[in-house]
Amino acid sequence: MQLYLPIADLPVNVFLVLAMGAAVGFVSGMFGIGGGFLMTPLLIFIGITPAVAVASVTSHIAASSFSGALSYWRRRAIDPALASVLLCGGVTGTALGVWTFTQLRALGQLDLMIALSYVVLLTTVGSLMFSEGLRALMRTRRGAQPPRRTHNWIHGLPLKMRFKRSKIYLSVIPVVIVGIMIGFIGAIMGIGGGFILVPIMIYLLRVPTSTVIGTSMVLTLVTMLFATMLHAVTNHLVDAVLALILMVGGVTGAQFGVRAGQKIRGEQLRLLLGLLILSVGVRFAIELVIRPEDLFTIRELGAS
């Protein structure tokens, strides 16, 4: 069944978009991430322009993060102080990202920038996560203990603040910088950034796993909601019809993904997630190198 998307200016198969939303929702539920890194490329590959895909997916990520953040809040698994400091940087980074998004669109370089960003970011992060997951899996099979975490130079920075819920004493400087980075990337690429934020908070900032996921969801919720508002007001690119279909599919798929994720060990999940992220980055690279015209003109081909 074909449905016309007013902002994307393109007819799409409703069942295909629902299936995509369900698939990404399944992945989100399994790995505990927003799934924007997967949803945005899928929309681009079926003919949605990168600008509309990025702007519309932010609302989908915000809606998905709301239920997760609410659940973690009820379980007292969110650090309000840490979330507040992250949001100081996140809101700033989101505003800067949307401004950069608008400028690149005016210059006609937005589509290329989004594609290149996905290639660089996803191949790098995917490779690191895959290798770390593989090492963890090998350690588990050998029965070896994981390496002991030690403090690094970040914990020697000034302007320290005590985050009681997380039981850490840390400078606000790296926390704000991380928030700015995640907000900026999310606004330009249409990703919540959880697959980047969670490892940074665990391995660099030494935030305990008991509060890291819930706190990261709060940052994702607020920054993606803010990005949606800015994209809608400044660029008029948020396709509400597309976002609604994705939400319906995403909520359905997430329920099955959570159940599947509970049956897989942590190191196996990290290995699979790294492989998935790396695969999406490689797919974008292939499109850019072999068929760049398909990546940027598929929208017109689909409309005809």
Coordinates of C-alpha atoms in Angstrom, one line a residue:
M1 CA 0.0 0.0 0.0
Q2 CA 1.5 3.3 -1.1
L3 CA 1.4 6.4 1.1
Y4 CA 2.5 9.9 0.0
L5 CA 4.9 11.6 2.4
P6 CA 4.2 15.4 2.2
I7 CA 7.6 16.7 3.4
A8 CA 9.7 13.9 1.8
D9 CA 7.6 14.5 -1.4
L10 CA 7.7 10.8 -2.1
P11 CA 5.3 7.8 -2.2
V12 CA 6.4 4.9 0.0
N13 CA 5.2 1.4 0.8
V14 CA 3.6 1.6 4.3
F15 CA 4.4 -2.0 5.1
L16 CA 8.0 -1.6 4.1
V17 CA 8.4 1.5 6.4
L18 CA 6.6 -0.4 9.2
A19 CA 8.9 -3.4 8.7
M20 CA 11.9 -1.1 8.9
G21 CA 10.6 0.5 12.1
A22 CA 10.0 -2.9 13.6
A23 CA 13.5 -4.1 12.6
V24 CA 15.2 -1.1 14.0
G25 CA 13.0 -1.3 17.1
F26 CA 14.1 -4.9 17.6
V27 CA 17.8 -3.9 17.3
S28 CA 17.1 -1.0 19.8
G29 CA 15.5 -3.3 22.3
M30 CA 18.2 -5.9 22.0
F31 CA 21.2 -3.6 22.4
G32 CA 19.6 -0.8 24.5
I33 CA 20.3 2.0 21.9
G34 CA 18.3 4.5 20.0
G35 CA 18.8 2.9 16.5
G36 CA 19.1 6.1 14.6
F37 CA 22.5 5.0 13.2
L38 CA 20.5 2.3 11.4
M39 CA 17.2 4.0 10.7
T40 CA 18.6 7.0 8.9
P41 CA 20.7 5.0 6.4
L42 CA 17.7 2.7 5.7
L43 CA 15.5 5.7 4.9
I44 CA 18.2 7.1 2.6
F45 CA 18.5 3.8 0.8
I46 CA 14.8 3.6 0.0
G47 CA 14.8 7.1 -1.5
I48 CA 14.2 9.6 1.4
T49 CA 16.6 12.5 1.0
P50 CA 19.3 12.6 3.8
A51 CA 18.0 16.0 5.1
V52 CA 14.4 14.7 5.6
A53 CA 15.7 11.4 7.0
V54 CA 17.9 13.0 9.6
A55 CA 15.2 15.5 10.7
S56 CA 12.4 12.9 10.9
V57 CA 14.3 10.3 12.7
T58 CA 15.2 12.6 15.6
S59 CA 11.5 12.6 16.6
H60 CA 11.4 8.8 16.4
I61 CA 14.5 8.5 18.6
A62 CA 13.0 11.0 21.1
A63 CA 9.8 9.0 21.4
S64 CA 11.7 5.8 21.8
S65 CA 14.0 7.2 24.5
F66 CA 11.0 8.6 26.5
S67 CA 9.7 5.2 27.6
G68 CA 13.2 3.9 28.3
A69 CA 14.1 7.0 30.4
L70 CA 10.9 6.8 32.3
S71 CA 11.5 3.1 33.1
Y72 CA 15.0 3.8 34.4
W73 CA 13.8 6.8 36.4
R74 CA 11.3 4.6 38.3
R75 CA 14.2 2.2 39.1
R76 CA 16.3 5.1 40.3
A77 CA 18.9 4.2 37.7
I78 CA 19.4 7.8 36.5
D79 CA 21.9 10.3 37.9
P80 CA 20.1 13.7 37.9
A81 CA 23.2 15.7 38.5
L82 CA 25.3 13.9 35.8
A83 CA 22.3 14.2 33.4
S84 CA 22.0 18.0 34.1
V85 CA 25.7 18.6 33.3
L86 CA 25.6 16.5 30.2
L87 CA 22.5 18.4 29.0
C88 CA 24.4 21.8 29.4
G89 CA 26.7 20.6 26.7
G90 CA 24.1 18.6 24.8
V91 CA 21.7 21.4 24.2
T92 CA 24.6 23.7 23.1
G93 CA 25.9 21.0 20.8
T94 CA 22.4 20.4 19.3
A95 CA 21.9 24.0 18.5
L96 CA 25.3 24.2 16.9
G97 CA 24.6 21.0 14.9
V98 CA 21.3 22.3 13.6
W99 CA 23.0 25.6 12.6
T100 CA 25.7 23.7 10.8
F101 CA 23.1 21.5 9.2
T102 CA 21.3 24.6 7.8
Q103 CA 24.5 26.1 6.5
L104 CA 25.6 22.9 4.7
R105 CA 22.1 22.6 3.2
A106 CA 22.3 26.2 1.9
L107 CA 25.7 25.4 0.3
G108 CA 24.4 22.2 -1.3
Q109 CA 26.9 20.0 0.6
L110 CA 24.6 18.5 3.2
D111 CA 23.9 15.1 1.5
L112 CA 27.7 14.5 1.0
M113 CA 28.5 15.6 4.5
I114 CA 25.9 13.2 6.0
A115 CA 27.2 10.3 3.9
L116 CA 30.9 10.9 4.7
S117 CA 30.1 11.3 8.4
Y118 CA 28.3 8.0 8.5
V119 CA 31.2 6.3 6.7
V120 CA 33.9 7.7 9.1
L121 CA 32.0 7.4 12.3
L122 CA 30.4 4.0 11.9
T123 CA 33.4 2.3 10.4
T124 CA 35.6 3.6 13.3
V125 CA 33.2 3.0 16.1
G126 CA 32.1 -0.4 14.7
S127 CA 35.6 -1.6 14.3
L128 CA 36.5 -0.6 17.9
M129 CA 33.4 -2.2 19.3
F130 CA 33.8 -5.4 17.3
S131 CA 37.4 -5.8 18.3
E132 CA 36.6 -5.1 22.0
G133 CA 33.7 -7.6 21.9
L134 CA 35.9 -10.2 20.3
R135 CA 38.6 -9.8 22.9
A136 CA 36.0 -10.0 25.7
L137 CA 34.6 -13.2 24.1
M138 CA 38.0 -14.7 23.9
R139 CA 38.8 -13.8 27.6
T140 CA 35.5 -15.5 28.6
R141 CA 36.3 -18.7 26.8
R142 CA 39.8 -18.8 28.3
G143 CA 38.3 -18.1 31.8
A144 CA 40.5 -15.0 32.1
Q145 CA 39.5 -12.0 34.3
P146 CA 38.7 -8.7 32.5
P147 CA 41.4 -6.0 32.8
R148 CA 41.2 -3.9 35.9
R149 CA 40.0 -0.3 35.3
T150 CA 42.2 2.5 36.5
H151 CA 41.8 6.2 36.7
N152 CA 43.2 8.2 33.8
W153 CA 44.3 11.8 33.2
I154 CA 40.6 12.9 32.8
H155 CA 40.1 12.4 36.5
G156 CA 42.9 14.9 37.3
L157 CA 41.1 17.8 35.6
P158 CA 39.9 20.8 37.7
L159 CA 36.3 21.9 38.5
K160 CA 35.3 18.6 40.0
M161 CA 31.8 17.8 41.1
R162 CA 30.5 14.9 43.2
F163 CA 27.8 12.9 41.4
K164 CA 26.2 11.1 44.4
R165 CA 23.9 8.7 42.5
S166 CA 26.8 7.4 40.4
K167 CA 29.3 7.6 43.4
I168 CA 32.0 9.3 41.3
Y169 CA 34.0 12.6 41.8
L170 CA 34.7 14.0 38.4
S171 CA 35.5 17.2 36.6
V172 CA 32.6 18.8 34.7
I173 CA 34.8 19.7 31.8
P174 CA 34.9 16.3 30.0
V175 CA 31.2 15.8 30.8
V176 CA 30.2 19.0 29.1
I177 CA 32.5 18.3 26.1
V178 CA 31.0 14.8 25.7
G179 CA 27.5 16.4 25.8
I180 CA 28.4 18.9 23.2
M181 CA 29.8 16.2 20.9
I182 CA 26.8 13.9 21.2
G183 CA 24.3 16.8 20.6
F184 CA 26.3 18.0 17.6
I185 CA 26.6 14.6 16.0
G186 CA 22.9 13.8 16.7
A187 CA 21.6 17.0 15.1
I188 CA 23.6 16.5 11.9
M189 CA 23.4 12.7 11.5
G190 CA 20.0 11.9 13.0
I191 CA 21.4 9.5 15.7
G192 CA 20.9 9.5 19.4
G193 CA 24.5 8.7 20.0
G194 CA 24.0 6.1 22.7
F195 CA 26.3 3.6 21.0
I196 CA 29.1 6.3 21.4
L197 CA 28.0 7.9 24.7
V198 CA 27.7 4.7 26.7
P199 CA 31.3 3.4 26.0
I200 CA 32.7 6.8 26.6
M201 CA 31.0 7.1 30.0
I202 CA 31.9 3.6 31.1
Y203 CA 35.5 3.4 29.9
L204 CA 36.7 7.1 30.0
L205 CA 34.6 8.8 32.7
R206 CA 34.2 5.6 34.8
V207 CA 30.5 6.0 35.3
P208 CA 29.1 2.7 36.8
T209 CA 26.9 0.6 34.5
S210 CA 24.0 0.9 37.0
T211 CA 23.3 4.5 36.0
V212 CA 25.0 4.9 32.6
I213 CA 22.2 3.7 30.3
G214 CA 19.4 5.6 32.0
T215 CA 21.5 8.8 32.2
S216 CA 22.4 8.5 28.5
M217 CA 18.7 8.0 27.6
V218 CA 17.9 11.3 29.3
L219 CA 20.5 13.1 27.2
T220 CA 19.2 11.4 24.1
L221 CA 15.6 12.3 24.9
V222 CA 16.2 16.0 25.5
T223 CA 18.7 16.6 22.7
M224 CA 16.6 14.7 20.1
L225 CA 13.4 16.5 21.1
F226 CA 15.3 19.8 20.9
A227 CA 16.7 18.9 17.5
T228 CA 13.2 18.0 16.2
M229 CA 11.9 21.3 17.2
L230 CA 14.8 23.2 15.7
H231 CA 14.6 21.2 12.4
A232 CA 10.9 21.8 12.2
V233 CA 11.1 25.5 12.8
T234 CA 14.3 26.4 10.9
N235 CA 14.4 23.8 8.1
H236 CA 10.7 22.5 7.8
L237 CA 12.1 19.0 7.2
V238 CA 10.3 16.9 9.8
D239 CA 7.9 14.6 8.1
A240 CA 5.3 13.8 10.8
V241 CA 3.6 11.0 8.7
L242 CA 6.9 9.2 8.3
A243 CA 7.9 9.6 11.9
L244 CA 4.5 8.3 13.1
I245 CA 4.8 5.1 11.0
L246 CA 8.3 4.5 12.2
M247 CA 7.2 4.9 15.8
V248 CA 4.4 2.3 15.5
G249 CA 6.8 -0.2 14.0
G250 CA 9.6 0.7 16.5
V251 CA 7.5 0.2 19.6
T252 CA 6.3 -3.2 18.3
G253 CA 9.8 -4.5 17.4
A254 CA 11.4 -3.2 20.6
Q255 CA 9.3 -5.6 22.7
F256 CA 10.7 -8.6 20.9
G257 CA 14.2 -7.2 20.9
V258 CA 14.3 -6.8 24.7
R259 CA 13.4 -10.5 25.1
A260 CA 16.0 -11.6 22.7
G261 CA 18.7 -9.4 24.3
Q262 CA 18.1 -11.0 27.7
K263 CA 19.1 -14.4 26.3
I264 CA 22.5 -13.3 24.9
R265 CA 25.6 -12.6 27.0
G266 CA 27.1 -9.1 27.2
E267 CA 30.2 -9.8 25.2
Q268 CA 28.2 -11.4 22.5
L269 CA 25.9 -8.4 22.3
R270 CA 28.9 -6.0 22.0
L271 CA 30.4 -8.2 19.3
L272 CA 27.1 -8.3 17.3
L273 CA 26.5 -4.5 17.8
G274 CA 30.0 -3.7 16.6
L275 CA 29.5 -5.9 13.5
L276 CA 26.2 -4.3 12.7
I277 CA 27.6 -0.7 13.0
L278 CA 30.6 -1.6 10.9
S279 CA 28.3 -3.2 8.2
V280 CA 26.3 0.0 7.9
G281 CA 29.4 2.1 7.6
V282 CA 30.9 -0.2 4.9
R283 CA 27.5 -0.1 3.0
F284 CA 27.7 3.7 2.9
A285 CA 31.3 3.5 1.7
I286 CA 30.4 1.2 -1.1
E287 CA 27.7 3.5 -2.3
L288 CA 30.0 6.5 -2.2
V289 CA 32.9 4.8 -4.1
I290 CA 31.0 2.6 -6.6
R291 CA 27.6 4.3 -7.1
P292 CA 27.6 7.8 -5.6
E293 CA 24.9 8.9 -8.1
D294 CA 22.5 6.3 -6.6
L295 CA 23.0 7.6 -3.1
F296 CA 21.9 11.1 -4.0
T297 CA 19.6 10.7 -7.0
I298 CA 17.6 7.6 -5.9
R299 CA 14.9 9.9 -4.6
E300 CA 14.1 11.2 -8.1
L301 CA 14.3 7.6 -9.5
G302 CA 11.8 6.4 -6.9
A303 CA 9.4 9.3 -7.5
S304 CA 9.4 8.6 -11.3

